[in-house]
PDB file of C-alpha atoms and ligand atoms in Angstrom:
ATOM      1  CA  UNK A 553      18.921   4.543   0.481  1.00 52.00           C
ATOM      2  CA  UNK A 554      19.173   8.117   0.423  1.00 55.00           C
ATOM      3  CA  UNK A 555      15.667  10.383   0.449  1.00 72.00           C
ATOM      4  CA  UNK A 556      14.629  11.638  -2.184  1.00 91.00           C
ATOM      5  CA  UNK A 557      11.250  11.689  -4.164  1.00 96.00           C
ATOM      6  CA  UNK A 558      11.270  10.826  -7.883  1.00 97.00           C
ATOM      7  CA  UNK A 559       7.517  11.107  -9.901  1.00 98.00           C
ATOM      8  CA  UNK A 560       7.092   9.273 -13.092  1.00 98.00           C
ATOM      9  CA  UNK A 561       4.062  10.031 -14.949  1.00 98.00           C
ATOM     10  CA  UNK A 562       3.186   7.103 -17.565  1.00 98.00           C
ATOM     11  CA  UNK A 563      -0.043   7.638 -19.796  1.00 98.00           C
ATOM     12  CA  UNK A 564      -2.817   5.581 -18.327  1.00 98.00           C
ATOM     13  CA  UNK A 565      -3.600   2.411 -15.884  1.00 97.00           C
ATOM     14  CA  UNK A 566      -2.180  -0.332 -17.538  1.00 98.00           C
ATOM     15  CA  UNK A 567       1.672   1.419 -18.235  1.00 98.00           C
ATOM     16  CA  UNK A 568       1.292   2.246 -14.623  1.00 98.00           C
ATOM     17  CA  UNK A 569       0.593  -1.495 -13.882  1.00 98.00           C
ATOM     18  CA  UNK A 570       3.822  -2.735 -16.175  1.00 98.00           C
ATOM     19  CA  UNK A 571       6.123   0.069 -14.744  1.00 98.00           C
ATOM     20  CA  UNK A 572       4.892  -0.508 -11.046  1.00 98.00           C
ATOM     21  CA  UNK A 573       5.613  -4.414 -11.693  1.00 98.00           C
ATOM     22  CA  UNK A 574       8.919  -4.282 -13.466  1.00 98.00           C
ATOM     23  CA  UNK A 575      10.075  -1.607 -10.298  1.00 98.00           C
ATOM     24  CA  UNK A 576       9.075  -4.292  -7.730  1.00 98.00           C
ATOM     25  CA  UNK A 577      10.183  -7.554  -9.981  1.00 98.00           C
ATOM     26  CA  UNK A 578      13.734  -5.469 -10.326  1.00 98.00           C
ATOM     27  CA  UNK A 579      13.703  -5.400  -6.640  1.00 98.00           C
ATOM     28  CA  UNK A 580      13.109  -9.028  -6.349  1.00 98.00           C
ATOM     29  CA  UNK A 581      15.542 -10.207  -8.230  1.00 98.00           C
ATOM     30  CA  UNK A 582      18.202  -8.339  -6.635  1.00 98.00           C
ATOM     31  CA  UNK A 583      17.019  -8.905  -3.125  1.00 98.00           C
ATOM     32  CA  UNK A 584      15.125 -12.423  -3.665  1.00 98.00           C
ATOM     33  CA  UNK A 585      13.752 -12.137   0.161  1.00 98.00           C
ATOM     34  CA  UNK A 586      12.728  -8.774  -0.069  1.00 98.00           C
ATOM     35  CA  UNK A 587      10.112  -7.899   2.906  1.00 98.00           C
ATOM     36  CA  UNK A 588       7.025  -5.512   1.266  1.00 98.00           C
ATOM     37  CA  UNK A 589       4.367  -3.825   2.592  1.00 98.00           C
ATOM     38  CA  UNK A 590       0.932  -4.850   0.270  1.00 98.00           C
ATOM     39  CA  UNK A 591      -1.397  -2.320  -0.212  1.00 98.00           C
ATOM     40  CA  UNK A 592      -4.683  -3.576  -1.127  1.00 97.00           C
ATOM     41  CA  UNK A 593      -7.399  -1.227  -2.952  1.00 96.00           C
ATOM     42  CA  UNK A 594      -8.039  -0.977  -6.770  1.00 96.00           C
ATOM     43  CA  UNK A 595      -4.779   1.020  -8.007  1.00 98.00           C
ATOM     44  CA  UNK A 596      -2.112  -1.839  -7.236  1.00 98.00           C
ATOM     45  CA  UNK A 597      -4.139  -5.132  -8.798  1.00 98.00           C
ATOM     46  CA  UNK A 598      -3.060  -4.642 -12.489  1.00 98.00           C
ATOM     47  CA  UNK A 599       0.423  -4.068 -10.893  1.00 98.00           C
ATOM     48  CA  UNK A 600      -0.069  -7.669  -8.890  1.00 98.00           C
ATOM     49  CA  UNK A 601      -1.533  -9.456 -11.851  1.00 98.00           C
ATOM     50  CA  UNK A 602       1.765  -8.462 -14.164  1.00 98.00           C
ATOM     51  CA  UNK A 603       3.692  -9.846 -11.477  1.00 98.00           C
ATOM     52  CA  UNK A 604       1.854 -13.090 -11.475  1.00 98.00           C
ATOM     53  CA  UNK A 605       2.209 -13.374 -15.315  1.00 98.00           C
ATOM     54  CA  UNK A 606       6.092 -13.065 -14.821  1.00 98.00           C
ATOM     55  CA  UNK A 607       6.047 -15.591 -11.668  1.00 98.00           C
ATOM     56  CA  UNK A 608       4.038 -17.968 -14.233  1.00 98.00           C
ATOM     57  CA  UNK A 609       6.347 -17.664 -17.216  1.00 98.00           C
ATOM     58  CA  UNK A 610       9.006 -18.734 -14.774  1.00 98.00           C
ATOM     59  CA  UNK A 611      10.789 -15.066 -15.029  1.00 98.00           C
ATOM     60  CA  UNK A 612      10.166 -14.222 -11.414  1.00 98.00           C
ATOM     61  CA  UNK A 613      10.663 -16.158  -8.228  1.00 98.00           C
ATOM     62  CA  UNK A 614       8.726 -14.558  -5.527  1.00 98.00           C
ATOM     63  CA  UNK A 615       9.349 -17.580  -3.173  1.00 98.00           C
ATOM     64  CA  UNK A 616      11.647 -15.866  -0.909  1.00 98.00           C
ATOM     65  CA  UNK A 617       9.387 -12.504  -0.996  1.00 98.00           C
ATOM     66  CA  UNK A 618       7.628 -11.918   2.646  1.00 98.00           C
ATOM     67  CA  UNK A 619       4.369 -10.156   2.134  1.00 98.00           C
ATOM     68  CA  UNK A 620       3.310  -7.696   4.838  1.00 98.00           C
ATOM     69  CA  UNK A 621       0.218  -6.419   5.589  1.00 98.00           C
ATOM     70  CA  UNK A 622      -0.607  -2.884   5.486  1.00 98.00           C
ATOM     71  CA  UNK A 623      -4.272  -2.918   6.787  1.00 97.00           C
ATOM     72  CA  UNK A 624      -7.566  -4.725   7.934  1.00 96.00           C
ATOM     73  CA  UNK A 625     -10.341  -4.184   9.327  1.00 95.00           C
ATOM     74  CA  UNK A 626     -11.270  -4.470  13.040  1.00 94.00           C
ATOM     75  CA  UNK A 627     -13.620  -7.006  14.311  1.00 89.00           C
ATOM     76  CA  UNK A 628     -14.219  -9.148  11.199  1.00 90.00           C
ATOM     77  CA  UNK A 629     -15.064 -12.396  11.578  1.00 89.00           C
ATOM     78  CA  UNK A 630     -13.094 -15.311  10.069  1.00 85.00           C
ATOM     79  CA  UNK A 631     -13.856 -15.625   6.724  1.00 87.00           C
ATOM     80  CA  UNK A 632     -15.836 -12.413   5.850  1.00 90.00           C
ATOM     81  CA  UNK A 633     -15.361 -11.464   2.718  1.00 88.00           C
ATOM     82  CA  UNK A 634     -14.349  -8.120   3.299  1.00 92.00           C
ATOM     83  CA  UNK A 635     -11.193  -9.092   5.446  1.00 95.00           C
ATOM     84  CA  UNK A 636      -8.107  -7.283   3.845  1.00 96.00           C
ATOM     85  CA  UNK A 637      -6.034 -10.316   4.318  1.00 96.00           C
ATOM     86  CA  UNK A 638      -7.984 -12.306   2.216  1.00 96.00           C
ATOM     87  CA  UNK A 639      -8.193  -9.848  -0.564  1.00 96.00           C
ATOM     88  CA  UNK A 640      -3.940  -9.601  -0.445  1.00 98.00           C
ATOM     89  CA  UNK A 641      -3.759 -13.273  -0.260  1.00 97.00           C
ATOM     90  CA  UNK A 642      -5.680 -13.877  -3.338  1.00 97.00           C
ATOM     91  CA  UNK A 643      -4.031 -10.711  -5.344  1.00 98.00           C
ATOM     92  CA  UNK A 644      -0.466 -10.993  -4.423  1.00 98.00           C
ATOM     93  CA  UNK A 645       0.604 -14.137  -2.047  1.00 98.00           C
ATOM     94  CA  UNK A 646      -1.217 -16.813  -3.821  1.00 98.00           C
ATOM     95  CA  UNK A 647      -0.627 -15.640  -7.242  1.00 98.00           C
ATOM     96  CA  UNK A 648       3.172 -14.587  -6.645  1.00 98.00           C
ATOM     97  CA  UNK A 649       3.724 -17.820  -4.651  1.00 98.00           C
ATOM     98  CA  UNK A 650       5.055 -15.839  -2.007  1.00 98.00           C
ATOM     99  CA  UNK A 651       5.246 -18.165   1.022  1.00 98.00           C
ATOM    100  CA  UNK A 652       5.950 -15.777   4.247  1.00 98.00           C
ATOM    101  CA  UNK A 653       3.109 -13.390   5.379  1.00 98.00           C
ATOM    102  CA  UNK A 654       3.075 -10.930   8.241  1.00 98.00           C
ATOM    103  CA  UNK A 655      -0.660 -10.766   8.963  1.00 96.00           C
ATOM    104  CA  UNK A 656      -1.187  -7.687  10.783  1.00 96.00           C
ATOM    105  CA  UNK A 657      -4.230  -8.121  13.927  1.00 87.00           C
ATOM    106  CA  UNK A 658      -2.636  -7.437  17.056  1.00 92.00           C
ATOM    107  CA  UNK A 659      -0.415  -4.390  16.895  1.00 95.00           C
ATOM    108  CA  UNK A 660       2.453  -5.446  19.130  1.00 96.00           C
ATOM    109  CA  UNK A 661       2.665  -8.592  17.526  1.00 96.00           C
ATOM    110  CA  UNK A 662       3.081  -7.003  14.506  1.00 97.00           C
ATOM    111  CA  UNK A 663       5.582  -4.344  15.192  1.00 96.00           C
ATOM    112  CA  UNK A 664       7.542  -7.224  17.479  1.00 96.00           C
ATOM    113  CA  UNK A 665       7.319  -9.483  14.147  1.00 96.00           C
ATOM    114  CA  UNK A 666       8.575  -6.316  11.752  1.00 96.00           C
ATOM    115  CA  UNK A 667      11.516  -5.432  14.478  1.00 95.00           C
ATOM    116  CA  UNK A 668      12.868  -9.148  14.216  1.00 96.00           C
ATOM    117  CA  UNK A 669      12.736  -9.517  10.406  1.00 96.00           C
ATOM    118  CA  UNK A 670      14.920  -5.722  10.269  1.00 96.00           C
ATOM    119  CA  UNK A 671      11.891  -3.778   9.002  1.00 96.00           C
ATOM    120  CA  UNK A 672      10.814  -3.513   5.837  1.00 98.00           C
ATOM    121  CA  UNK A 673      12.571  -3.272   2.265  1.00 98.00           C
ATOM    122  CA  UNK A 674      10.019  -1.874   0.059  1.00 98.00           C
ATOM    123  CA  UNK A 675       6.490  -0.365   0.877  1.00 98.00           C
ATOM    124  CA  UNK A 676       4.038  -0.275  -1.716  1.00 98.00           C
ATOM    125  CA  UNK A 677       1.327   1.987  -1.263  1.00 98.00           C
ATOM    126  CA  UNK A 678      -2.031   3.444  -2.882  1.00 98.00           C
ATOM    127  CA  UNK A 679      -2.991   7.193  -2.128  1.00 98.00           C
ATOM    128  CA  UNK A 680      -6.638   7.538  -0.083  1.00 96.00           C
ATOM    129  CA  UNK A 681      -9.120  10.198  -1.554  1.00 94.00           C
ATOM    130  CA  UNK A 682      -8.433  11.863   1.615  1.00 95.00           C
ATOM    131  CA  UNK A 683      -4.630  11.673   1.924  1.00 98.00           C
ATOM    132  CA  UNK A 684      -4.419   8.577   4.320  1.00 97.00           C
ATOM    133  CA  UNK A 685      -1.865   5.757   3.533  1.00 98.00           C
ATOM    134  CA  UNK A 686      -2.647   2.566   4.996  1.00 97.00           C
ATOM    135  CA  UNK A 687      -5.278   3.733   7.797  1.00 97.00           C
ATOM    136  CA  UNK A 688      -3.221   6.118   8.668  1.00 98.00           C
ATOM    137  CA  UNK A 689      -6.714   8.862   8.592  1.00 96.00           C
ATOM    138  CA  UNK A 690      -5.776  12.947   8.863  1.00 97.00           C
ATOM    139  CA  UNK A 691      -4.657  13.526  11.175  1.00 97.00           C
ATOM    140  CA  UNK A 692      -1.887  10.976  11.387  1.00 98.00           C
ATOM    141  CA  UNK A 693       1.975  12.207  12.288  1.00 98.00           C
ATOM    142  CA  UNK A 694       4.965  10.611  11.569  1.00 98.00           C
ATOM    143  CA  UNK A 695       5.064   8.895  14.590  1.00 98.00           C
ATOM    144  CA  UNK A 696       1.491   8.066  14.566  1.00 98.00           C
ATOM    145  CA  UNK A 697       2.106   3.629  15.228  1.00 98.00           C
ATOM    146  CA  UNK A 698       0.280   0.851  14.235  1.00 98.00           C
ATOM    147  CA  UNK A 699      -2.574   0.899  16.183  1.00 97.00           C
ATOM    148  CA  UNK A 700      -6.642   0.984  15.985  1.00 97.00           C
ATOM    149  CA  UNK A 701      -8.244   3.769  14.266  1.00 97.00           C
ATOM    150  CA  UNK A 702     -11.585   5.428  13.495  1.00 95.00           C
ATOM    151  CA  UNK A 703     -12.340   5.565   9.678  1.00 94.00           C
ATOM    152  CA  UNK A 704     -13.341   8.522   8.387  1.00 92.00           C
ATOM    153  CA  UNK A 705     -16.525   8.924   6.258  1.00 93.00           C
ATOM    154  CA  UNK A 706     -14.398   9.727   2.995  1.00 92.00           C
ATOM    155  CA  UNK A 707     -12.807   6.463   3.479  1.00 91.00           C
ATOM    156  CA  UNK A 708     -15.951   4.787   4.756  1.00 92.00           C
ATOM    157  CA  UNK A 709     -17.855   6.220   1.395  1.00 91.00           C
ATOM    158  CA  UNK A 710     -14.551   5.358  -0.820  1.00 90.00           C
ATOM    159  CA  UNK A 711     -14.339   1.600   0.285  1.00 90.00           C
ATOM    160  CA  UNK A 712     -17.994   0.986  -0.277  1.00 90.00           C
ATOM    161  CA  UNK A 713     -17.250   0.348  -3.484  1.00 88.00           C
ATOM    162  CA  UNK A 714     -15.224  -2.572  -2.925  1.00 89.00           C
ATOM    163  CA  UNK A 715     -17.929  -4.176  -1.184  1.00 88.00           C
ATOM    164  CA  UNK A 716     -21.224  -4.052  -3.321  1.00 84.00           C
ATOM    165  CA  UNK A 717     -24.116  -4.361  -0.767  1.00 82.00           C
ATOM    166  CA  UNK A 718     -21.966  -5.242   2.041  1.00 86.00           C
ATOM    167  CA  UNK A 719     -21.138  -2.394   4.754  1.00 89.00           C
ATOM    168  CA  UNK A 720     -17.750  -1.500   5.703  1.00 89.00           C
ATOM    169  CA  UNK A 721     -16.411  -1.691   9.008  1.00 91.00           C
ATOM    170  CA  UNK A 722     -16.007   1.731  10.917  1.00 94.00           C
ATOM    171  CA  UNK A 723     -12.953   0.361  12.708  1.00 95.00           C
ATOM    172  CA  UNK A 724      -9.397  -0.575  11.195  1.00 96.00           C
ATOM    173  CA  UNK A 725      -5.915  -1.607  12.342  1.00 97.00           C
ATOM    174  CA  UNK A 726      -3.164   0.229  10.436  1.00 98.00           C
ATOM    175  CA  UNK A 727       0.417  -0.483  10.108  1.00 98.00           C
ATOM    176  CA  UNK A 728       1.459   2.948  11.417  1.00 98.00           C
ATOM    177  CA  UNK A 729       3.229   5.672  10.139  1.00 98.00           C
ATOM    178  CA  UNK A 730       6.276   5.238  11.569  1.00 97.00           C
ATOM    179  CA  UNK A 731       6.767   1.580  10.016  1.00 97.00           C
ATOM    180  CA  UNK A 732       5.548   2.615   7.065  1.00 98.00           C
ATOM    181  CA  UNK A 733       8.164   6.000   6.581  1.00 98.00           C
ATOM    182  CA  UNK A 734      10.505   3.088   8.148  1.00 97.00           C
ATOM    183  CA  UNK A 735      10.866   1.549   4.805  1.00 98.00           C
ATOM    184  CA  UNK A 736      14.084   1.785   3.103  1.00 97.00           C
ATOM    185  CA  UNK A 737      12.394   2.351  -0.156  1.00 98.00           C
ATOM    186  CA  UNK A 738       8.432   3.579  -1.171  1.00 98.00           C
ATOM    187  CA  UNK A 739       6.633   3.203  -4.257  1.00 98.00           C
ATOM    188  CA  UNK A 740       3.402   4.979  -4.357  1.00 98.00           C
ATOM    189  CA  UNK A 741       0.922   4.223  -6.652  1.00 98.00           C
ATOM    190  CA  UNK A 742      -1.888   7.013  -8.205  1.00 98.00           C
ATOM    191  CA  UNK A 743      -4.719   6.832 -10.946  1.00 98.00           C
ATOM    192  CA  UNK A 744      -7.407   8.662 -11.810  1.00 97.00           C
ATOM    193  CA  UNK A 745      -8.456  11.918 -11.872  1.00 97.00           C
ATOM    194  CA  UNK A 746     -10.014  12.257  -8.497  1.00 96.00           C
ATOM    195  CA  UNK A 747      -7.155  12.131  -7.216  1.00 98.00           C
ATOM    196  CA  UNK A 748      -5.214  14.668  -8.387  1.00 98.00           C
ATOM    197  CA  UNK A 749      -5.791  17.166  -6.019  1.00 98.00           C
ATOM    198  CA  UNK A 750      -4.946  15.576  -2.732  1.00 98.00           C
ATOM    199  CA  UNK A 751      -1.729  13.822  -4.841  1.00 98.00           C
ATOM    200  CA  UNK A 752      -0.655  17.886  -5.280  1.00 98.00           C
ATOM    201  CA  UNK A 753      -1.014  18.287  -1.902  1.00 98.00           C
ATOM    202  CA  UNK A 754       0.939  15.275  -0.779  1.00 98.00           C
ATOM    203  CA  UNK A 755       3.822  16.540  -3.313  1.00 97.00           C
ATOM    204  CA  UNK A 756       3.732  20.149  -3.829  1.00 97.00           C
ATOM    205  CA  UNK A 757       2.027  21.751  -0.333  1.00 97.00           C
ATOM    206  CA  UNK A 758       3.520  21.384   3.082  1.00 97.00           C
ATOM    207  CA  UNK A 759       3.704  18.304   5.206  1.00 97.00           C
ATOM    208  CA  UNK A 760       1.187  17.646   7.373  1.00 98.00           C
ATOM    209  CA  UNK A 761      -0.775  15.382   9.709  1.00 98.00           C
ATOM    210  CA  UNK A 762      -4.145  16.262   7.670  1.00 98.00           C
ATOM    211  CA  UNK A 763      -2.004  15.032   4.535  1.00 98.00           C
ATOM    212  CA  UNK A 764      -0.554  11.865   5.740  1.00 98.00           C
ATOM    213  CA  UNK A 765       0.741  11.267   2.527  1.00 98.00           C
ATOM    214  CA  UNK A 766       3.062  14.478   2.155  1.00 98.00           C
ATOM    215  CA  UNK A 767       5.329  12.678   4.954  1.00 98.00           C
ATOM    216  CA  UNK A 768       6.381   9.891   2.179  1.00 98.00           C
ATOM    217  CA  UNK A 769       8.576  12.651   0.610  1.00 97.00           C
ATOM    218  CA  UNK A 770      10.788  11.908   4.137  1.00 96.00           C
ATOM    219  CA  UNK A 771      11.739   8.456   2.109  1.00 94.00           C
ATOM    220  CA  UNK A 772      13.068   7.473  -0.552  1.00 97.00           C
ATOM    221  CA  UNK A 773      10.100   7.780  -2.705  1.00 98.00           C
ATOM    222  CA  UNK A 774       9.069   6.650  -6.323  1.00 98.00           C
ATOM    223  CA  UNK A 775       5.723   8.086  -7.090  1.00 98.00           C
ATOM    224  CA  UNK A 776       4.192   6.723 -10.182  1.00 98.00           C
ATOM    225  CA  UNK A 777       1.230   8.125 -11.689  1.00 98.00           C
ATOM    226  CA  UNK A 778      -0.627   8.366 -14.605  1.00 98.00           C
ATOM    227  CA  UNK A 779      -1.797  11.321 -16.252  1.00 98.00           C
ATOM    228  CA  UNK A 780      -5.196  11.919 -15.205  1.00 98.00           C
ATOM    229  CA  UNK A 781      -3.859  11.851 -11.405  1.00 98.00           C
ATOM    230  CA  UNK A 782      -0.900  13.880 -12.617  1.00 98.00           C
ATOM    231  CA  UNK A 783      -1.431  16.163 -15.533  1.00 96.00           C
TER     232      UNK A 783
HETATM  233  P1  PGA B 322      -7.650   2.709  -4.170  1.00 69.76           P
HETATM  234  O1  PGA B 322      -7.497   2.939  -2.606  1.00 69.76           O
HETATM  235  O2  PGA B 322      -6.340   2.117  -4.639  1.00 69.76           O
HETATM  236  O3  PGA B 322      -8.772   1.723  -4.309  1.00 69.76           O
HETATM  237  O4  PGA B 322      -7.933   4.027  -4.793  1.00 69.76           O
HETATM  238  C1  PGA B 322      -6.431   3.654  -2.098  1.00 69.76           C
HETATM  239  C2  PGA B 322      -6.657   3.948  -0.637  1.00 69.76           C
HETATM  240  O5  PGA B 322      -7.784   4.313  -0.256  1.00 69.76           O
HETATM  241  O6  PGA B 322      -5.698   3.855   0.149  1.00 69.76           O
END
């Protein structure tokens, strides 16, 4: 796949959901075990649950799909609710009836598991408030590799509101940037208003470790957004 960065803009949440799914279903079908990188956060779940509706018409076989984890956070223990891996299992795997899963805890264990599979096909990502993809906080390089980070406050403040009365964790492991701009193909996902700034900078200014983000336009890169985060 040759870089290259191509934005749609669609109107509002839900077109970005059907677009996002019928770019990843297309994928599927041609490439039935296709390994992708599952962003968790808000922006991808209408995407996920359009997906399911196809698997459950019978109009998309996911069964060959491996599912890789982008994130989680350090030092849960088993079965808290907050743990990123749950929330992809119950949005994508279990609904998708995808059967393979690269849980990401141990960094070299990861990035041994990605190296044997041949990397990955397809990323799917959500922008952070603060430019980050994955974990991957400013400043992250292109090199930066999966590995433990610090969250930042932005993210810290952002993900509370996943977690209604719960704290979130301070720590996180991240699929680094390096696997992540490894990907033969990207699809970045971005809606709302608030963030449409730092989406400018990731497309428009320069790259830069303090915009994480702007390094996607290394890859070849389908950015779709809706028009409050793209006017
Ligand atoms: P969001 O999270 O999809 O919930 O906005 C994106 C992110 O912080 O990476």
């Amino acid at each position: 796949m040759t870089p290259g960065v191509t934005v749609h803009v669609v109107p509002d949440a839900p077109a970005l959901a059907d677009a996002a799914a019928e770019w990843l279903a297309q994928r599927i079908a041609r490439t039935p075990a296709l390994t992708v990188l599952v962003a968790t956060g808000q922006t991808p779940m209408g995407m996920y649950a359009q997906l399911a509706e196809r698997v459950r018409a019978g109009t998309l076989d996911c069964s060959g799909v491996t599912a890789v984890q982008l994130d989680e956070y350090a030092g849960l223990p088993e079965g808290d609710p907050r743990s990123l891996r749950a929330w992809m299992l119950r949005s994508f795997v279990t609904p998708l009836g995808v059967q393979t899963v690269v849980p990401l805890l141990d960094p070299a264990a990861f990035t041994g598991r990605l190296a044997a599979l041949g990397g990955l096909d397809v990323a799917v990502l959500g922008l952070g408030p603060n430019g980050h993809v994955g974990f991957n906080e400013p400043p992250s390089g292109p090199d930066a590799p999966t590995r433990e980070v610090a969250l930042t406050p932005e993210s810290l403040r952002s993900n509370a509101a996943y977690w209604s009365g719960l704290t979130v964790p301070t720590r996180a492991v991240t699929a680094g940037m390096d696997v992540i701009l490894g990907a033969r193909e990207t699809l970045l996902l971005v809606s709302g208003a608030h963030k449409c700034a730092i989406l400018s900078e990731a497309l428009d200014g320069p790259e830069t470790p303090l915009v994480p983000a702007s390094f996607l336009r290394r890859t070849a890169l389908t950015v779709l957004a809706d028009r409050d985060a793209r006017p």
